[in-house]
Every structure is written in C-alpha cells, then in structure tokens.
Amino acid sequence: MCKGLMIVGLMLGSLALDSRADAAEAPTPPATVQLGAVALPIVVQGRLINYVFTTIKLHLVAGADGAAVRAKEPYFRDALVRAGHRNPFTLATDYTHVDVVRVRAQVMSDAIAIVGRGVVHDAEIVKQVPQRRTGLPSTIVRSPAPELIP
C-alpha cells in the first residue's frame, strides 16, 4: 500500500511540474493601461458649450513594462488636456462626443514623447460621457434663406 501511495504522489508531482512548465511557456498577453477620465472641451464658434469625459485604454506591445507606463499616466492626461484646449476635438455633427480619430492620433503622438517609440501599440477610446446632453446648439447646418426680390 505504501508503494501505491508513493507512485500516486510521484504522478501528481510530475503533473504539477508539467503544468508549471506549460504556464511558463505560455506567452503573456500584451499589457493594457487605462487612463483616468479626461475632460475634453467641446467648443463651437469660439464658445465652450460642453465637456466630454473621455476614458482611454492604452494597448502596449508584448514585453512592454506596464508599470512604467502606468507611472506616466498623469503625463498622458496632461498632454491630452493641453491638446484639447489648443485645438478642441469637437465633432461638427455631435456635441456629446469627441472626434475619436483625432483623439487617438493625439494620444499615439504623445506616447512617443512620453514613453518612447514602440511601447504603445494602440489607443482605444473606451467611454465618453458628456457633461451636458440637452440645451446644446443645433448641429444642423442650414443654408441661408434665399433673398426675396419683388
């Protein structure tokens, strides 16, 4: 009976070692870093009409140090706020969302300056929450009324 228990113990031990080896060989998925919400202004004809709180997730390349990028999160947020005030990410058709393409391009550009080239693979806009949903100017562009000539 002791021999049987010893054999079972050896088999279980070898299975545990095999599972550890498999876990060590399995590639780790690329890390992501989620930035805190950033209030981006919506400006129409020089007037501030809304803020959109935007949450962004940074997708890092495989092997990138997520902790180092996470430590630089305030720099990403500061750069995005500054860019949004210099040239607002306003959509002409919707004052409750930001221009996702321009925000993504700005974040990718800032990423090179903040953490270096080849660290951030992609920037994903995860959530957009407008401060105001009602009382905004119309987004419909109307042609001027034709002049009446008697």
mmCIF file of C-alpha atoms in Angstrom:
data_model
loop_
_atom_site.group_PDB
_atom_site.id
_atom_site.type_symbol
_atom_site.label_atom_id
_atom_site.label_comp_id
_atom_site.label_asym_id
_atom_site.label_seq_id
_atom_site.Cartn_x
_atom_site.Cartn_y
_atom_site.Cartn_z
ATOM 1 C CA MET A 1 0.000 0.000 0.000
ATOM 2 C CA CYS A 2 2.895 2.376 0.721
ATOM 3 C CA LYS A 3 4.272 1.708 -2.759
ATOM 4 C CA GLY A 4 0.882 2.596 -4.288
ATOM 5 C CA LEU A 5 0.692 5.873 -2.375
ATOM 6 C CA MET A 6 4.257 6.718 -3.337
ATOM 7 C CA ILE A 7 3.531 6.091 -7.028
ATOM 8 C CA VAL A 8 0.374 8.231 -6.888
ATOM 9 C CA GLY A 9 2.355 11.000 -5.140
ATOM 10 C CA LEU A 10 5.063 10.902 -7.808
ATOM 11 C CA MET A 11 2.463 11.040 -10.582
ATOM 12 C CA LEU A 12 0.749 14.048 -9.018
ATOM 13 C CA GLY A 13 4.096 15.790 -8.502
ATOM 14 C CA SER A 14 5.058 15.275 -12.143
ATOM 15 C CA LEU A 15 1.676 16.614 -13.281
ATOM 16 C CA ALA A 16 2.196 19.745 -11.174
ATOM 17 C CA LEU A 17 5.645 20.282 -12.687
ATOM 18 C CA ASP A 18 4.241 19.818 -16.199
ATOM 19 C CA SER A 19 1.500 22.397 -15.590
ATOM 20 C CA ARG A 20 4.081 24.885 -14.253
ATOM 21 C CA ALA A 21 6.250 24.347 -17.317
ATOM 22 C CA ASP A 22 3.247 24.888 -19.603
ATOM 23 C CA ALA A 23 2.354 28.094 -17.748
ATOM 24 C CA ALA A 24 5.930 29.355 -18.043
ATOM 25 C CA GLU A 25 5.987 28.648 -21.798
ATOM 26 C CA ALA A 26 2.594 30.267 -22.496
ATOM 27 C CA PRO A 27 3.052 33.789 -23.856
ATOM 28 C CA THR A 28 1.667 36.524 -21.659
ATOM 29 C CA PRO A 29 -0.902 38.741 -23.348
ATOM 30 C CA PRO A 30 0.170 42.332 -24.042
ATOM 31 C CA ALA A 31 -0.492 44.660 -21.123
ATOM 32 C CA THR A 32 -3.015 47.477 -21.154
ATOM 33 C CA VAL A 33 -3.099 50.684 -19.135
ATOM 34 C CA GLN A 34 -6.361 52.554 -18.644
ATOM 35 C CA LEU A 35 -6.053 56.296 -18.210
ATOM 36 C CA GLY A 36 -8.361 58.102 -15.842
ATOM 37 C CA ALA A 37 -11.191 60.112 -17.374
ATOM 38 C CA VAL A 38 -10.071 63.307 -19.083
ATOM 39 C CA ALA A 39 -12.476 66.250 -19.517
ATOM 40 C CA LEU A 40 -12.138 67.409 -23.123
ATOM 41 C CA PRO A 41 -13.810 70.685 -24.111
ATOM 42 C CA ILE A 42 -16.361 70.991 -26.918
ATOM 43 C CA VAL A 43 -16.059 74.441 -28.482
ATOM 44 C CA VAL A 44 -18.359 75.817 -31.186
ATOM 45 C CA GLN A 45 -17.720 79.202 -32.799
ATOM 46 C CA GLY A 46 -15.345 80.150 -30.002
ATOM 47 C CA ARG A 47 -17.828 79.270 -27.224
ATOM 48 C CA LEU A 48 -17.352 76.467 -24.738
ATOM 49 C CA ILE A 49 -20.610 74.517 -24.840
ATOM 50 C CA ASN A 50 -19.793 71.156 -23.259
ATOM 51 C CA TYR A 51 -17.193 68.856 -21.747
ATOM 52 C CA VAL A 52 -16.899 65.175 -22.622
ATOM 53 C CA PHE A 53 -15.251 62.955 -20.015
ATOM 54 C CA THR A 54 -13.219 60.513 -22.074
ATOM 55 C CA THR A 55 -11.623 57.286 -20.824
ATOM 56 C CA ILE A 56 -8.780 55.828 -22.882
ATOM 57 C CA LYS A 57 -7.091 52.429 -22.745
ATOM 58 C CA LEU A 58 -3.502 52.112 -23.968
ATOM 59 C CA HIS A 59 -2.585 48.769 -25.538
ATOM 60 C CA LEU A 60 1.110 48.067 -25.046
ATOM 61 C CA VAL A 61 3.360 45.916 -27.210
ATOM 62 C CA ALA A 62 4.283 42.465 -25.926
ATOM 63 C CA GLY A 63 7.020 42.672 -23.339
ATOM 64 C CA ALA A 64 6.465 46.355 -22.520
ATOM 65 C CA ASP A 65 6.713 47.403 -18.891
ATOM 66 C CA GLY A 66 3.127 48.196 -17.907
ATOM 67 C CA ALA A 67 4.137 49.579 -14.511
ATOM 68 C CA ALA A 68 6.448 52.135 -16.113
ATOM 69 C CA VAL A 69 3.711 53.288 -18.494
ATOM 70 C CA ARG A 70 1.158 53.384 -15.665
ATOM 71 C CA ALA A 71 3.536 55.654 -13.731
ATOM 72 C CA LYS A 72 3.432 58.097 -16.675
ATOM 73 C CA GLU A 73 -0.395 58.264 -16.716
ATOM 74 C CA PRO A 74 -0.540 61.882 -15.437
ATOM 75 C CA TYR A 75 1.690 62.950 -18.331
ATOM 76 C CA PHE A 76 -0.669 61.352 -20.865
ATOM 77 C CA ARG A 77 -3.692 63.055 -19.311
ATOM 78 C CA ASP A 78 -1.936 66.442 -19.123
ATOM 79 C CA ALA A 79 -0.815 66.254 -22.757
ATOM 80 C CA LEU A 80 -4.330 65.346 -23.906
ATOM 81 C CA VAL A 81 -5.960 68.187 -21.938
ATOM 82 C CA ARG A 82 -3.461 70.686 -23.325
ATOM 83 C CA ALA A 83 -4.021 69.478 -26.896
ATOM 84 C CA GLY A 84 -7.802 69.581 -26.401
ATOM 85 C CA HIS A 85 -7.667 73.201 -25.288
ATOM 86 C CA ARG A 86 -5.328 74.248 -28.115
ATOM 87 C CA ASN A 87 -7.427 72.586 -30.814
ATOM 88 C CA PRO A 88 -10.688 71.062 -29.479
ATOM 89 C CA PHE A 89 -11.694 67.564 -30.589
ATOM 90 C CA THR A 90 -15.202 68.785 -31.494
ATOM 91 C CA LEU A 91 -17.368 66.841 -33.930
ATOM 92 C CA ALA A 92 -19.429 69.011 -36.257
ATOM 93 C CA THR A 93 -22.365 66.593 -36.067
ATOM 94 C CA ASP A 94 -22.447 65.698 -32.366
ATOM 95 C CA TYR A 95 -21.596 67.885 -29.384
ATOM 96 C CA THR A 96 -21.812 64.998 -26.896
ATOM 97 C CA HIS A 97 -18.852 63.018 -28.284
ATOM 98 C CA VAL A 98 -15.275 63.790 -29.266
ATOM 99 C CA ASP A 99 -13.597 63.075 -32.595
ATOM 100 C CA VAL A 100 -12.254 59.599 -31.829
ATOM 101 C CA VAL A 101 -9.840 59.515 -34.763
ATOM 102 C CA ARG A 102 -8.166 62.781 -33.761
ATOM 103 C CA VAL A 103 -8.015 61.854 -30.057
ATOM 104 C CA ARG A 104 -6.415 58.502 -30.887
ATOM 105 C CA ALA A 105 -3.879 60.171 -33.195
ATOM 106 C CA GLN A 106 -3.022 62.715 -30.498
ATOM 107 C CA VAL A 107 -2.537 60.034 -27.827
ATOM 108 C CA MET A 108 -0.330 57.952 -30.135
ATOM 109 C CA SER A 109 1.754 61.037 -30.931
ATOM 110 C CA ASP A 110 2.066 61.923 -27.245
ATOM 111 C CA ALA A 111 3.007 58.318 -26.391
ATOM 112 C CA ILE A 112 6.202 58.586 -28.428
ATOM 113 C CA ALA A 113 7.246 61.685 -26.495
ATOM 114 C CA ILE A 114 6.208 60.328 -23.077
ATOM 115 C CA VAL A 115 7.284 56.651 -23.062
ATOM 116 C CA GLY A 116 9.257 56.296 -26.285
ATOM 117 C CA ARG A 117 8.680 54.781 -29.695
ATOM 118 C CA GLY A 118 7.412 51.212 -29.895
ATOM 119 C CA VAL A 119 5.882 50.920 -26.418
ATOM 120 C CA VAL A 120 2.225 51.790 -27.062
ATOM 121 C CA HIS A 121 0.651 49.727 -29.833
ATOM 122 C CA ASP A 122 -2.816 51.309 -29.881
ATOM 123 C CA ALA A 123 -5.055 53.737 -28.022
ATOM 124 C CA GLU A 124 -8.703 52.801 -27.601
ATOM 125 C CA ILE A 125 -11.397 55.252 -26.537
ATOM 126 C CA VAL A 126 -13.345 53.139 -24.054
ATOM 127 C CA LYS A 127 -16.007 55.548 -22.806
ATOM 128 C CA GLN A 128 -17.328 59.038 -23.495
ATOM 129 C CA VAL A 129 -19.658 60.721 -21.019
ATOM 130 C CA PRO A 130 -20.862 64.241 -21.846
ATOM 131 C CA GLN A 131 -21.384 66.735 -19.044
ATOM 132 C CA ARG A 132 -24.495 68.082 -20.785
ATOM 133 C CA ARG A 133 -26.876 66.209 -23.064
ATOM 134 C CA THR A 134 -29.531 68.872 -23.517
ATOM 135 C CA GLY A 135 -29.545 72.596 -24.155
ATOM 136 C CA LEU A 136 -26.823 72.331 -26.778
ATOM 137 C CA PRO A 137 -26.865 74.286 -30.042
ATOM 138 C CA SER A 138 -28.256 72.565 -33.110
ATOM 139 C CA THR A 139 -25.809 70.627 -35.258
ATOM 140 C CA ILE A 140 -27.985 71.013 -38.360
ATOM 141 C CA VAL A 141 -26.333 73.288 -40.876
ATOM 142 C CA ARG A 142 -28.969 75.320 -42.659
ATOM 143 C CA SER A 143 -28.340 77.172 -45.853
ATOM 144 C CA PRO A 144 -29.217 80.841 -45.687
ATOM 145 C CA ALA A 145 -32.744 81.721 -46.768
ATOM 146 C CA PRO A 146 -32.918 82.903 -50.353
ATOM 147 C CA GLU A 147 -33.282 86.600 -50.765
ATOM 148 C CA LEU A 148 -36.746 87.660 -51.852
ATOM 149 C CA ILE A 149 -36.726 90.075 -54.767
ATOM 150 C CA PRO A 150 -40.076 91.756 -55.543
#
